[in-house]
Amino acid sequence: MLRRAVRGLVTVGVAACLVGVLPTAAFAHVTVNPGTATQGGYAALTFRVPTESDDASTTKIEVQFPTDSPLASLSVKPHPGWSYEITKKKLATPIEAHGAQISEVIDKITWTVADPQSAIKPGEYDEFSVSAGPLPAADQLVFKTLQHYSDGEVVRWIQEPAPGADEPERPAPVLRLVPEANPASSPAAGTEQAALAVDNAPTTRSDAGVWWAVGLSVASLVIGLVCAAIVVRSRRTR
């Protein structure tokens, strides 16, 4: 009876650990970092791309830039083993940037692996960086992204977040924008405002999944230790 009880506790502990850990792997997705920037300025943006496939590598990334809030200027950081192509589009109505009229803006960046050894292999991730601006007076920028795998699969990270709703299954990378600090205010005002925006941002399912996994893993460890103690004590009393 004691052995059956111990086996049952161990089984429950292992199952709890798996339930907690496996969902966090499913939550991994393409993101843009940092998650917050200032309106009107320039920002160094890094797109983090994990490979979720078990048997295929990531070979191409297409990042679509917002059409409703276009960016006039962009520079790309070279990435060893990868080539890139910038696609631009004409605007029906030119926009002004730094006192100049801009009629052509960034539409899409495509990174393609040039060396097969540089492909993002299963269980790995890579980062692709750009500098872009001026950032518009909007609440956020959504960068819809297509992730191409070596076996022909294409994962579409294009679902936009909805206020008050859970994170979608295939969320697009989102950059939140905060207003520029008022020059008449204290120098720390802009920093405090940005920090407030980050602190008040809703917790995503990814964050919740991580804490859920940690909690269940700790519980599983405690159960395992209790089981071990029971076994040792039973052997000593024989």
Short mmCIF file of C-alpha atoms in Angstrom, two decimals:
data_model
loop_
_atom_site.label_atom_id
_atom_site.label_comp_id
_atom_site.label_asym_id
_atom_site.label_seq_id
_atom_site.Cartn_x
_atom_site.Cartn_y
_atom_site.Cartn_z
CA MET A 1 0.00 0.00 0.00
CA LEU A 2 2.82 2.38 0.87
CA ARG A 3 4.55 1.73 -2.44
CA ARG A 4 1.33 2.35 -4.35
CA ALA A 5 0.81 5.63 -2.51
CA VAL A 6 4.36 6.73 -3.30
CA ARG A 7 3.95 5.83 -6.97
CA GLY A 8 0.73 7.82 -7.09
CA LEU A 9 2.36 10.90 -5.59
CA VAL A 10 5.31 10.68 -7.98
CA THR A 11 2.97 10.32 -10.97
CA VAL A 12 1.00 13.39 -9.88
CA GLY A 13 4.22 15.37 -9.42
CA VAL A 14 5.56 14.46 -12.86
CA ALA A 15 2.23 15.23 -14.52
CA ALA A 16 2.04 18.61 -12.79
CA CYS A 17 5.56 19.45 -13.92
CA LEU A 18 4.77 18.56 -17.54
CA VAL A 19 1.52 20.51 -17.50
CA GLY A 20 3.37 23.57 -16.23
CA VAL A 21 6.39 23.40 -18.54
CA LEU A 22 4.90 22.35 -21.88
CA PRO A 23 2.56 25.37 -22.31
CA THR A 24 5.45 27.82 -21.91
CA ALA A 25 7.11 26.33 -24.99
CA ALA A 26 3.92 26.91 -26.95
CA PHE A 27 3.86 30.56 -25.83
CA ALA A 28 7.22 31.32 -27.52
CA HIS A 29 6.67 33.67 -30.46
CA VAL A 30 8.30 36.43 -32.52
CA THR A 31 8.66 39.63 -30.48
CA VAL A 32 10.05 43.15 -30.90
CA ASN A 33 12.36 44.56 -28.22
CA PRO A 34 12.28 46.87 -26.39
CA GLY A 35 8.53 46.72 -25.99
CA THR A 36 8.16 50.49 -25.46
CA ALA A 37 9.54 53.58 -27.26
CA THR A 38 8.90 57.33 -27.39
CA GLN A 39 6.72 59.04 -29.99
CA GLY A 40 8.59 61.37 -32.34
CA GLY A 41 11.99 59.79 -31.73
CA TYR A 42 14.10 57.03 -33.25
CA ALA A 43 14.44 53.57 -31.77
CA ALA A 44 16.75 50.59 -32.15
CA LEU A 45 14.36 47.68 -32.60
CA THR A 46 15.31 44.00 -32.35
CA PHE A 47 13.05 41.25 -33.68
CA ARG A 48 13.60 38.05 -31.69
CA VAL A 49 12.78 34.90 -33.64
CA PRO A 50 12.60 31.47 -31.94
CA THR A 51 12.34 28.22 -33.91
CA GLU A 52 9.46 26.18 -32.50
CA SER A 53 9.66 23.31 -34.98
CA ASP A 54 11.23 20.06 -33.79
CA ASP A 55 12.71 19.06 -37.15
CA ALA A 56 12.96 22.19 -39.35
CA SER A 57 15.00 25.41 -39.23
CA THR A 58 13.93 29.03 -39.78
CA THR A 59 15.28 30.23 -43.13
CA LYS A 60 13.41 33.48 -43.83
CA ILE A 61 11.66 36.26 -41.90
CA GLU A 62 9.30 38.85 -43.42
CA VAL A 63 8.47 41.82 -41.20
CA GLN A 64 5.62 44.02 -42.44
CA PHE A 65 5.78 47.64 -41.29
CA PRO A 66 2.53 49.45 -40.36
CA THR A 67 0.75 51.12 -43.26
CA ASP A 68 -1.44 53.36 -41.10
CA SER A 69 1.56 54.82 -39.25
CA PRO A 70 4.42 54.75 -41.79
CA LEU A 71 8.09 55.17 -40.91
CA ALA A 72 10.14 57.44 -43.14
CA SER A 73 13.64 56.29 -42.21
CA LEU A 74 15.21 52.92 -41.47
CA SER A 75 18.68 51.40 -41.31
CA VAL A 76 19.43 47.70 -40.92
CA LYS A 77 22.16 46.14 -38.79
CA PRO A 78 24.08 43.56 -40.88
CA HIS A 79 23.49 40.00 -39.77
CA PRO A 80 26.21 37.41 -40.52
CA GLY A 81 24.97 34.52 -42.62
CA TRP A 82 21.81 36.37 -43.68
CA SER A 83 20.91 38.81 -46.45
CA TYR A 84 18.11 41.35 -46.33
CA GLU A 85 15.86 43.26 -48.71
CA ILE A 86 13.94 46.47 -47.97
CA THR A 87 10.68 47.00 -49.82
CA LYS A 88 9.30 50.54 -50.02
CA LYS A 89 5.99 51.98 -51.16
CA LYS A 90 4.74 55.30 -52.46
CA LEU A 91 2.38 57.37 -50.35
CA ALA A 92 -0.71 58.94 -51.85
CA THR A 93 -0.15 61.89 -49.51
CA PRO A 94 3.48 62.73 -48.55
CA ILE A 95 4.38 63.04 -44.88
CA GLU A 96 6.82 65.45 -43.27
CA ALA A 97 9.93 64.27 -41.43
CA HIS A 98 12.66 66.62 -40.17
CA GLY A 99 11.29 69.44 -42.31
CA ALA A 100 11.31 67.40 -45.54
CA GLN A 101 8.43 65.93 -47.51
CA ILE A 102 8.60 62.13 -47.68
CA SER A 103 6.63 60.36 -50.41
CA GLU A 104 8.19 56.89 -50.01
CA VAL A 105 8.21 54.84 -46.80
CA ILE A 106 9.26 51.42 -45.54
CA ASP A 107 6.80 48.66 -46.38
CA LYS A 108 8.61 45.41 -45.50
CA ILE A 109 11.99 43.92 -44.58
CA THR A 110 12.83 40.37 -45.61
CA TRP A 111 15.75 38.54 -44.03
CA THR A 112 16.84 35.38 -45.90
CA VAL A 113 19.48 32.91 -44.76
CA ALA A 114 22.52 33.00 -47.08
CA ASP A 115 24.52 30.26 -45.37
CA PRO A 116 22.57 27.09 -44.41
CA GLN A 117 24.69 26.82 -41.27
CA SER A 118 23.24 30.15 -40.12
CA ALA A 119 19.62 28.97 -40.21
CA ILE A 120 17.85 29.12 -36.84
CA LYS A 121 17.81 25.48 -35.77
CA PRO A 122 15.21 23.76 -33.54
CA GLY A 123 15.49 24.92 -29.96
CA GLU A 124 17.41 28.07 -30.95
CA TYR A 125 16.53 31.72 -31.54
CA ASP A 126 18.14 34.66 -33.32
CA GLU A 127 17.74 38.44 -33.35
CA PHE A 128 17.50 40.91 -36.25
CA SER A 129 17.99 44.62 -35.56
CA VAL A 130 17.03 47.90 -37.21
CA SER A 131 16.98 51.59 -36.36
CA ALA A 132 13.74 53.32 -37.38
CA GLY A 133 11.84 56.58 -37.02
CA PRO A 134 10.51 59.10 -36.53
CA LEU A 135 8.01 57.14 -34.48
CA PRO A 136 4.43 58.34 -35.01
CA ALA A 137 2.05 59.83 -32.45
CA ALA A 138 0.22 56.53 -32.03
CA ASP A 139 -0.40 54.19 -29.12
CA GLN A 140 1.41 51.26 -30.73
CA LEU A 141 2.96 49.83 -33.88
CA VAL A 142 2.10 46.31 -35.01
CA PHE A 143 4.70 44.43 -37.09
CA LYS A 144 2.98 41.49 -38.77
CA THR A 145 5.59 38.80 -39.42
CA LEU A 146 5.87 35.66 -41.55
CA GLN A 147 8.31 32.98 -40.40
CA HIS A 148 9.47 30.53 -43.10
CA TYR A 149 10.79 27.07 -42.24
CA SER A 150 13.14 24.80 -44.20
CA ASP A 151 10.35 22.23 -44.72
CA GLY A 152 8.11 24.79 -46.45
CA GLU A 153 5.91 25.65 -43.47
CA VAL A 154 5.05 29.33 -42.99
CA VAL A 155 3.93 30.56 -39.57
CA ARG A 156 1.96 33.80 -39.73
CA TRP A 157 2.47 35.99 -36.67
CA ILE A 158 -0.19 38.49 -37.71
CA GLN A 159 -2.93 38.50 -35.07
CA GLU A 160 -3.36 41.90 -33.44
CA PRO A 161 -4.01 42.15 -29.69
CA ALA A 162 -7.48 43.20 -28.56
CA PRO A 163 -7.96 45.36 -25.43
CA GLY A 164 -9.01 43.23 -22.47
CA ALA A 165 -8.69 39.95 -24.38
CA ASP A 166 -6.24 37.09 -23.92
CA GLU A 167 -3.16 36.96 -26.13
CA PRO A 168 -4.04 35.41 -29.51
CA GLU A 169 -2.52 32.15 -30.69
CA ARG A 170 -0.26 33.80 -33.28
CA PRO A 171 0.32 37.36 -31.98
CA ALA A 172 2.13 39.94 -34.09
CA PRO A 173 5.07 41.78 -32.52
CA VAL A 174 3.83 45.01 -30.89
CA LEU A 175 5.79 48.15 -30.01
CA ARG A 176 3.99 50.37 -27.51
CA LEU A 177 4.56 54.12 -27.87
CA VAL A 178 4.46 56.75 -25.13
CA PRO A 179 4.29 60.56 -25.58
CA GLU A 180 7.47 62.59 -25.59
CA ALA A 181 8.27 64.28 -22.27
CA ASN A 182 7.23 67.91 -21.90
CA PRO A 183 10.42 70.05 -22.02
CA ALA A 184 8.96 72.30 -19.33
CA SER A 185 8.64 69.40 -16.93
CA SER A 186 11.38 67.74 -14.95
CA PRO A 187 13.98 65.67 -16.84
CA ALA A 188 12.74 62.52 -15.14
CA ALA A 189 9.15 63.01 -16.30
CA GLY A 190 9.60 61.16 -19.58
CA THR A 191 11.34 58.26 -17.86
CA GLU A 192 8.64 58.03 -15.21
CA GLN A 193 5.92 58.11 -17.85
CA ALA A 194 7.57 55.35 -19.86
CA ALA A 195 8.03 53.27 -16.71
CA LEU A 196 4.39 53.81 -15.80
CA ALA A 197 3.29 52.66 -19.24
CA VAL A 198 5.35 49.50 -18.91
CA ASP A 199 4.14 48.80 -15.35
CA ASN A 200 0.51 49.25 -16.37
CA ALA A 201 0.82 47.04 -19.44
CA PRO A 202 -1.40 43.95 -19.09
CA THR A 203 0.35 40.73 -18.20
CA THR A 204 0.48 38.46 -21.22
CA ARG A 205 -0.29 34.77 -21.21
CA SER A 206 3.42 34.20 -21.79
CA ASP A 207 4.26 35.78 -18.41
CA ALA A 208 1.43 33.92 -16.72
CA GLY A 209 2.60 30.67 -18.27
CA VAL A 210 6.11 31.15 -16.93
CA TRP A 211 4.95 31.73 -13.36
CA TRP A 212 2.49 28.84 -13.64
CA ALA A 213 5.35 26.56 -14.72
CA VAL A 214 7.62 27.74 -11.90
CA GLY A 215 4.92 27.19 -9.28
CA LEU A 216 4.07 23.70 -10.47
CA SER A 217 7.73 22.76 -10.79
CA VAL A 218 8.34 23.78 -7.16
CA ALA A 219 5.26 21.81 -6.08
CA SER A 220 6.51 18.78 -7.98
CA LEU A 221 9.91 19.05 -6.29
CA VAL A 222 8.29 19.20 -2.84
CA ILE A 223 6.16 16.14 -3.63
CA GLY A 224 9.25 14.26 -4.79
CA LEU A 225 11.12 15.08 -1.58
CA VAL A 226 8.18 13.99 0.57
CA CYS A 227 7.99 10.70 -1.34
CA ALA A 228 11.71 10.10 -0.85
CA ALA A 229 11.40 10.76 2.88
CA ILE A 230 8.50 8.31 3.17
CA VAL A 231 10.46 5.59 1.38
CA VAL A 232 13.54 6.10 3.59
CA ARG A 233 11.47 6.06 6.77
CA SER A 234 9.60 2.90 5.74
CA ARG A 235 12.87 1.09 5.09
CA ARG A 236 14.26 2.09 8.51
CA THR A 237 11.22 0.82 10.36
CA ARG A 238 11.42 -2.66 8.82
#
